Amino acid sequence: MNLRFRNLLVRAKSLAAIALKKIQALYRIERDITAMTPEERHRIRGLRSKPLLEELRTWLYQHIPIVPPRSALGKAMNYADKQWPKLIVYLEDGRLRMDNNLVENAIRPFVIGRKNFLFCDTVAGANASANLYSLIETAKANGIEPYAYLRMVFTELPQ
């Protein structure tokens, strides 16, 4: 490995570590304010998160020009830059979450199921599978045990 490439790799790892530390600090704030009311979360985010996000934005502006845009770090930085207004919208309302992890986790079974739908013999079979996934995930999202819910639905529905 040539020395110039090695130095670039070390620099990219250092920059990625800096970005991760800044993001971790934002998640620590969110962990600290989880039990607060939406109004309190909004106020604390304005005091603590907003300055960190402004610092992260400045850091992005300073480093995007020196990171190769096709590198993994360059792609991540350019994505963050282009999506910035969407990334900081949670500052505006204490009811909003910082990320969409709950949604990502909820749709994961559908993504896995989508691959399985390819093996359904008919469109009706694929629709039935999708409907079942939807019922199961809706039950989970509402804190209901899916098997008990489906048993109740399929017992009561015919009546």
Coordinates of N, CA, C and O in Angstrom, one line a residue, residues 3-115:
L3 N 2.2 5.0 0.6 CA 2.1 5.9 1.7 C 1.0 6.9 1.6 O 0.3 7.2 2.6
R4 N 0.8 7.5 0.5 CA -0.2 8.5 0.3 C -1.6 8.0 0.5 O -2.4 8.5 1.2
F5 N -1.8 6.8 -0.1 CA -3.1 6.1 0.1 C -3.4 5.8 1.6 O -4.4 5.9 2.1
R6 N -2.3 5.3 2.2 CA -2.4 4.9 3.6 C -2.7 6.1 4.5 O -3.6 6.0 5.4
N7 N -2.1 7.2 4.2 CA -2.4 8.5 5.0 C -3.8 8.9 4.8 O -4.5 9.4 5.7
L8 N -4.3 8.8 3.5 CA -5.7 9.2 3.2 C -6.7 8.3 4.0 O -7.7 8.7 4.5
L9 N -6.3 7.0 4.1 CA -7.2 6.0 4.8 C -7.2 6.3 6.3 O -8.3 6.3 6.9
V10 N -6.1 6.6 6.9 CA -6.0 7.0 8.3 C -6.8 8.3 8.5 O -7.5 8.4 9.5
R11 N -6.7 9.3 7.6 CA -7.4 10.5 7.8 C -8.9 10.3 7.7 O -9.6 10.9 8.5
A12 N -9.3 9.5 6.8 CA -10.8 9.2 6.6 C -11.3 8.5 7.9 O -12.4 8.8 8.4
K13 N -10.5 7.6 8.4 CA -11.0 6.9 9.7 C -11.1 7.9 10.8 O -12.0 7.8 11.6
S14 N -10.1 8.8 10.9 CA -10.2 9.8 11.9 C -11.4 10.8 11.8 O -12.0 11.1 12.7
L15 N -11.7 11.2 10.5 CA -12.8 12.0 10.3 C -14.1 11.3 10.6 O -15.0 11.8 11.2
A16 N -14.2 10.0 10.2 CA -15.4 9.2 10.6 C -15.6 9.1 12.1 O -16.7 9.2 12.6
A17 N -14.5 8.9 12.8 CA -14.5 8.8 14.3 C -15.0 10.1 14.9 O -15.8 10.1 15.8
I18 N -14.6 11.2 14.3 CA -15.1 12.5 14.8 C -16.6 12.7 14.6 O -17.3 13.1 15.5
A19 N -17.0 12.3 13.4 CA -18.4 12.4 13.1 C -19.3 11.5 14.0 O -20.3 11.9 14.5
L20 N -18.8 10.3 14.2 CA -19.5 9.4 15.1 C -19.6 9.9 16.5 O -20.6 9.8 17.1
K21 N -18.6 10.5 17.0 CA -18.6 11.1 18.4 C -19.6 12.2 18.5 O -20.4 12.3 19.4
K22 N -19.7 13.0 17.4 CA -20.7 14.1 17.4 C -22.2 13.5 17.4 O -23.0 14.0 18.1
I23 N -22.4 12.5 16.6 CA -23.7 11.9 16.5 C -24.0 11.2 17.8 O -25.2 11.2 18.3
Q24 N -23.0 10.5 18.4 CA -23.3 9.8 19.7 C -23.7 10.8 20.8 O -24.5 10.5 21.6
A25 N -23.1 12.0 20.7 CA -23.5 13.0 21.7 C -24.9 13.4 21.5 O -25.7 13.6 22.5
L26 N -25.4 13.5 20.3 CA -26.8 13.8 20.0 C -27.7 12.7 20.6 O -28.8 13.0 21.2
Y27 N -27.3 11.5 20.4 CA -28.1 10.3 20.9 C -28.1 10.3 22.4 O -29.1 9.9 23.0
R28 N -27.0 10.7 23.0 CA -27.0 10.8 24.5 C -28.0 11.8 25.0 O -28.7 11.5 26.0
I29 N -28.1 12.9 24.3 CA -29.1 13.9 24.7 C -30.5 13.3 24.6 O -31.3 13.4 25.5
E30 N -30.8 12.6 23.5 CA -32.1 12.0 23.3 C -32.4 11.0 24.4 O -33.5 10.9 24.9
R31 N -31.4 10.2 24.8 CA -31.6 9.2 25.8 C -31.9 9.9 27.2 O -32.8 9.5 27.9
D32 N -31.3 11.0 27.4 CA -31.5 11.8 28.6 C -32.9 12.4 28.7 O -33.4 12.6 29.8
I33 N -33.5 12.7 27.6 CA -34.8 13.4 27.6 C -36.0 12.5 27.2 O -37.1 13.0 27.1
T34 N -35.8 11.2 27.1 CA -36.8 10.3 26.7 C -38.1 10.4 27.5 O -39.2 10.5 27.0
A35 N -37.9 10.5 28.9 CA -39.1 10.6 29.8 C -39.7 11.9 29.9 O -40.7 12.1 30.6
M36 N -39.2 12.9 29.3 CA -39.7 14.3 29.4 C -40.9 14.5 28.5 O -41.2 13.8 27.6
T37 N -41.7 15.6 28.8 CA -42.8 15.9 28.0 C -42.3 16.5 26.6 O -41.1 16.9 26.5
P38 N -43.1 16.5 25.6 CA -42.7 17.0 24.3 C -42.2 18.5 24.4 O -41.2 18.8 23.7
E39 N -42.8 19.3 25.3 CA -42.4 20.6 25.4 C -41.0 20.7 26.0 O -40.2 21.6 25.6
E40 N -40.8 19.9 27.0 CA -39.4 19.9 27.6 C -38.4 19.4 26.7 O -37.3 19.9 26.6
R41 N -38.7 18.4 25.9 CA -37.8 17.8 24.9 C -37.4 18.9 23.9 O -36.3 19.1 23.5
H42 N -38.5 19.7 23.4 CA -38.2 20.7 22.4 C -37.3 21.8 23.0 O -36.4 22.2 22.3
R43 N -37.5 22.2 24.3 CA -36.7 23.2 24.9 C -35.2 22.7 25.1 O -34.3 23.4 24.7
I44 N -35.0 21.5 25.5 CA -33.7 20.9 25.8 C -33.0 20.7 24.4 O -31.8 21.0 24.3
R45 N -33.7 20.3 23.4 CA -33.1 20.1 22.1 C -32.6 21.5 21.6 O -31.5 21.6 21.0
G46 N -33.3 22.5 21.8 CA -32.9 23.9 21.4 C -31.6 24.3 22.1 O -30.8 25.0 21.6
L47 N -31.6 24.0 23.4 CA -30.4 24.3 24.2 C -29.2 23.5 24.0 O -28.0 24.0 23.9
R48 N -29.4 22.2 23.9 CA -28.2 21.2 23.8 C -28.0 20.6 22.4 O -26.8 20.6 22.0
S49 N -29.0 20.2 21.7 CA -28.8 19.6 20.4 C -28.5 20.5 19.3 O -27.7 20.3 18.5
K50 N -29.3 21.6 19.3 CA -29.1 22.6 18.2 C -27.6 23.1 18.1 O -27.1 23.1 16.9
P51 N -27.0 23.5 19.2 CA -25.6 23.9 19.0 C -24.7 22.7 18.5 O -23.8 23.0 17.7
L52 N -24.9 21.5 18.9 CA -24.1 20.4 18.4 C -24.4 20.1 16.9 O -23.4 19.8 16.2
L53 N -25.6 20.3 16.5 CA -25.9 20.1 15.1 C -25.3 21.3 14.2 O -24.8 21.0 13.1
E54 N -25.3 22.5 14.8 CA -24.6 23.6 14.1 C -23.1 23.3 13.9 O -22.6 23.6 12.9
E55 N -22.6 22.8 15.0 CA -21.2 22.4 15.0 C -20.9 21.3 13.9 O -19.9 21.3 13.2
L56 N -21.8 20.3 13.9 CA -21.7 19.2 12.9 C -21.8 19.8 11.5 O -21.1 19.3 10.6
R57 N -22.7 20.7 11.3 CA -22.9 21.3 9.9 C -21.7 22.0 9.5 O -21.2 21.9 8.3
T58 N -21.1 22.8 10.4 CA -19.9 23.5 10.1 C -18.7 22.5 9.7 O -18.0 22.7 8.8
W59 N -18.6 21.5 10.5 CA -17.6 20.4 10.3 C -17.8 19.8 8.9 O -16.9 19.6 8.2
L60 N -19.1 19.5 8.6 CA -19.4 19.0 7.2 C -18.9 19.9 6.1 O -18.2 19.5 5.2
Y61 N -19.2 21.2 6.2 CA -18.8 22.2 5.2 C -17.3 22.2 5.1 O -16.8 22.4 4.0
Q62 N -16.6 22.1 6.2 CA -15.1 22.2 6.2 C -14.5 21.0 5.5 O -13.5 21.1 4.9
H63 N -15.1 19.8 5.7 CA -14.5 18.6 5.3 C -15.0 17.9 4.1 O -14.3 17.1 3.5
I64 N -16.2 18.3 3.6 CA -16.7 17.7 2.4 C -15.7 17.9 1.2 O -15.5 17.0 0.4
P65 N -15.1 19.1 1.1 CA -14.3 19.3 -0.1 C -13.0 18.5 -0.1 O -12.4 18.2 -1.1
I66 N -12.6 18.0 1.1 CA -11.3 17.2 1.1 C -11.5 15.7 1.2 O -10.5 15.0 1.2
V67 N -12.7 15.3 1.2 CA -13.0 13.8 1.3 C -13.4 13.4 -0.1 O -14.3 14.0 -0.7
P68 N -12.8 12.3 -0.6 CA -13.2 11.8 -2.0 C -14.7 11.5 -2.0 O -15.2 10.7 -1.1
P69 N -15.5 12.1 -2.9 CA -16.9 11.9 -2.9 C -17.4 10.5 -3.1 O -18.5 10.1 -2.7
R70 N -16.6 9.6 -3.7 CA -17.0 8.3 -4.0 C -16.6 7.3 -2.9 O -16.9 6.1 -2.9
S71 N -15.8 7.8 -1.9 CA -15.5 7.0 -0.7 C -16.7 6.8 0.1 O -17.7 7.5 0.0
A72 N -16.7 5.8 1.0 CA -17.8 5.5 1.9 C -18.1 6.8 2.8 O -19.3 7.2 2.9
L73 N -17.1 7.4 3.3 CA -17.2 8.6 4.1 C -17.7 9.7 3.3 O -18.6 10.5 3.7
G74 N -17.2 9.9 2.1 CA -17.7 11.0 1.2 C -19.1 10.8 0.8 O -19.9 11.8 0.8
K75 N -19.6 9.6 0.6 CA -21.0 9.4 0.3 C -21.9 9.7 1.5 O -22.9 10.3 1.3
A76 N -21.4 9.3 2.7 CA -22.2 9.6 3.9 C -22.3 11.1 4.1 O -23.3 11.6 4.5
M77 N -21.1 11.8 3.9 CA -21.1 13.2 4.2 C -22.0 14.0 3.2 O -22.7 14.9 3.6
N78 N -21.9 13.6 1.9 CA -22.7 14.2 0.9 C -24.2 14.0 1.1 O -25.0 14.8 0.9
Y79 N -24.5 12.8 1.6 CA -25.9 12.4 1.9 C -26.4 13.3 3.0 O -27.5 13.9 2.9
A80 N -25.6 13.4 4.1 CA -26.0 14.2 5.2 C -26.2 15.7 4.8 O -27.1 16.4 5.2
D81 N -25.3 16.2 3.9 CA -25.4 17.6 3.5 C -26.7 17.8 2.7 O -27.4 18.8 2.9
K82 N -27.0 16.9 1.8 CA -28.2 17.0 0.9 C -29.5 16.9 1.7 O -30.5 17.5 1.4
Q83 N -29.4 16.0 2.8 CA -30.6 15.7 3.5 C -30.7 16.6 4.8 O -31.6 16.4 5.6
W84 N -29.8 17.5 5.0 CA -29.7 18.3 6.2 C -31.1 18.8 6.8 O -31.4 18.6 7.9
P85 N -31.9 19.5 5.9 CA -33.2 20.0 6.5 C -34.1 18.9 7.1 O -34.7 19.1 8.0
K86 N -34.0 17.7 6.5 CA -34.8 16.6 7.0 C -34.2 16.0 8.2 O -34.9 15.5 9.1
L87 N -32.9 16.1 8.3 CA -32.2 15.5 9.5 C -32.4 16.3 10.8 O -32.4 15.8 11.9
I88 N -32.7 17.6 10.6 CA -32.8 18.5 11.8 C -34.2 18.8 12.1 O -34.5 19.6 13.1
V89 N -35.2 18.3 11.4 CA -36.6 18.7 11.6 C -37.1 18.3 13.0 O -38.0 18.9 13.5
Y90 N -36.5 17.3 13.6 CA -36.9 16.9 14.9 C -36.7 18.0 16.0 O -37.3 17.9 17.1
L91 N -35.9 19.0 15.7 CA -35.7 20.1 16.6 C -36.9 20.9 16.7 O -37.1 21.6 17.8
E92 N -37.8 20.9 15.7 CA -38.9 21.8 15.7 C -40.1 21.3 16.6 O -41.0 22.1 16.9
D93 N -40.1 20.0 16.9 CA -41.3 19.5 17.6 C -40.8 18.4 18.6 O -40.2 17.4 18.1
G94 N -41.1 18.5 19.9 CA -40.7 17.6 20.9 C -41.3 16.2 20.7 O -40.9 15.3 21.4
R95 N -42.4 16.1 19.9 CA -43.0 14.8 19.7 C -42.3 14.0 18.7 O -42.5 12.8 18.7
L96 N -41.4 14.6 17.9 CA -40.7 13.9 16.9 C -39.5 13.2 17.4 O -38.9 13.6 18.4
R97 N -39.2 12.0 16.8 CA -38.0 11.3 17.2 C -36.8 11.8 16.3 O -37.0 12.3 15.2
M98 N -35.6 11.6 16.8 CA -34.4 12.0 16.1 C -34.2 11.1 14.9 O -33.6 11.6 13.9
D99 N -34.6 9.9 14.9 CA -34.4 9.0 13.8 C -35.7 8.2 13.5 O -36.7 8.4 14.1
N100 N -35.6 7.4 12.5 CA -36.8 6.6 12.1 C -36.5 5.1 12.4 O -37.1 4.3 11.7
N101 N -35.8 4.8 13.4 CA -35.4 3.4 13.7 C -36.7 2.6 14.0 O -36.7 1.4 13.6
L102 N -37.7 3.1 14.6 CA -38.9 2.4 14.9 C -39.6 2.0 13.6 O -40.0 0.8 13.4
V103 N -39.6 2.9 12.6 CA -40.2 2.5 11.3 C -39.4 1.5 10.6 O -39.9 0.5 10.0
E104 N -38.1 1.7 10.6 CA -37.2 0.8 9.9 C -37.3 -0.6 10.5 O -37.4 -1.6 9.7
N105 N -37.4 -0.7 11.8 CA -37.6 -2.0 12.4 C -39.0 -2.6 12.1 O -39.1 -3.8 12.0
A106 N -40.0 -1.8 12.0 CA -41.3 -2.3 11.7 C -41.5 -2.8 10.3 O -42.2 -3.7 10.1
I107 N -40.8 -2.2 9.4 CA -40.9 -2.6 8.0 C -40.0 -3.7 7.6 O -40.1 -4.3 6.5
R108 N -39.0 -4.0 8.4 CA -38.0 -5.1 8.1 C -38.7 -6.4 7.7 O -38.3 -7.0 6.7
P109 N -39.7 -6.8 8.4 CA -40.4 -8.1 8.0 C -41.0 -8.0 6.6 O -41.0 -9.0 5.9
F110 N -41.5 -6.8 6.2 CA -42.0 -6.6 4.9 C -41.0 -6.7 3.8 O -41.2 -7.3 2.7
V111 N -39.8 -6.2 4.1 CA -38.7 -6.2 3.2 C -38.3 -7.7 3.0 O -38.1 -8.2 1.9
I112 N -38.2 -8.4 4.1 CA -37.9 -9.9 4.0 C -39.0 -10.6 3.3 O -38.8 -11.4 2.4
G113 N -40.3 -10.2 3.6 CA -41.4 -10.9 3.0 C -41.5 -10.6 1.5 O -41.9 -11.5 0.7
R114 N -41.1 -9.4 1.1 CA -41.1 -9.1 -0.3 C -40.3 -10.1 -1.2 O -40.7 -10.5 -2.2
K115 N -39.2 -10.5 -0.6 CA -38.4 -11.5 -1.3 C -39.2 -12.8 -1.4 O -39.2 -13.6 -2.4

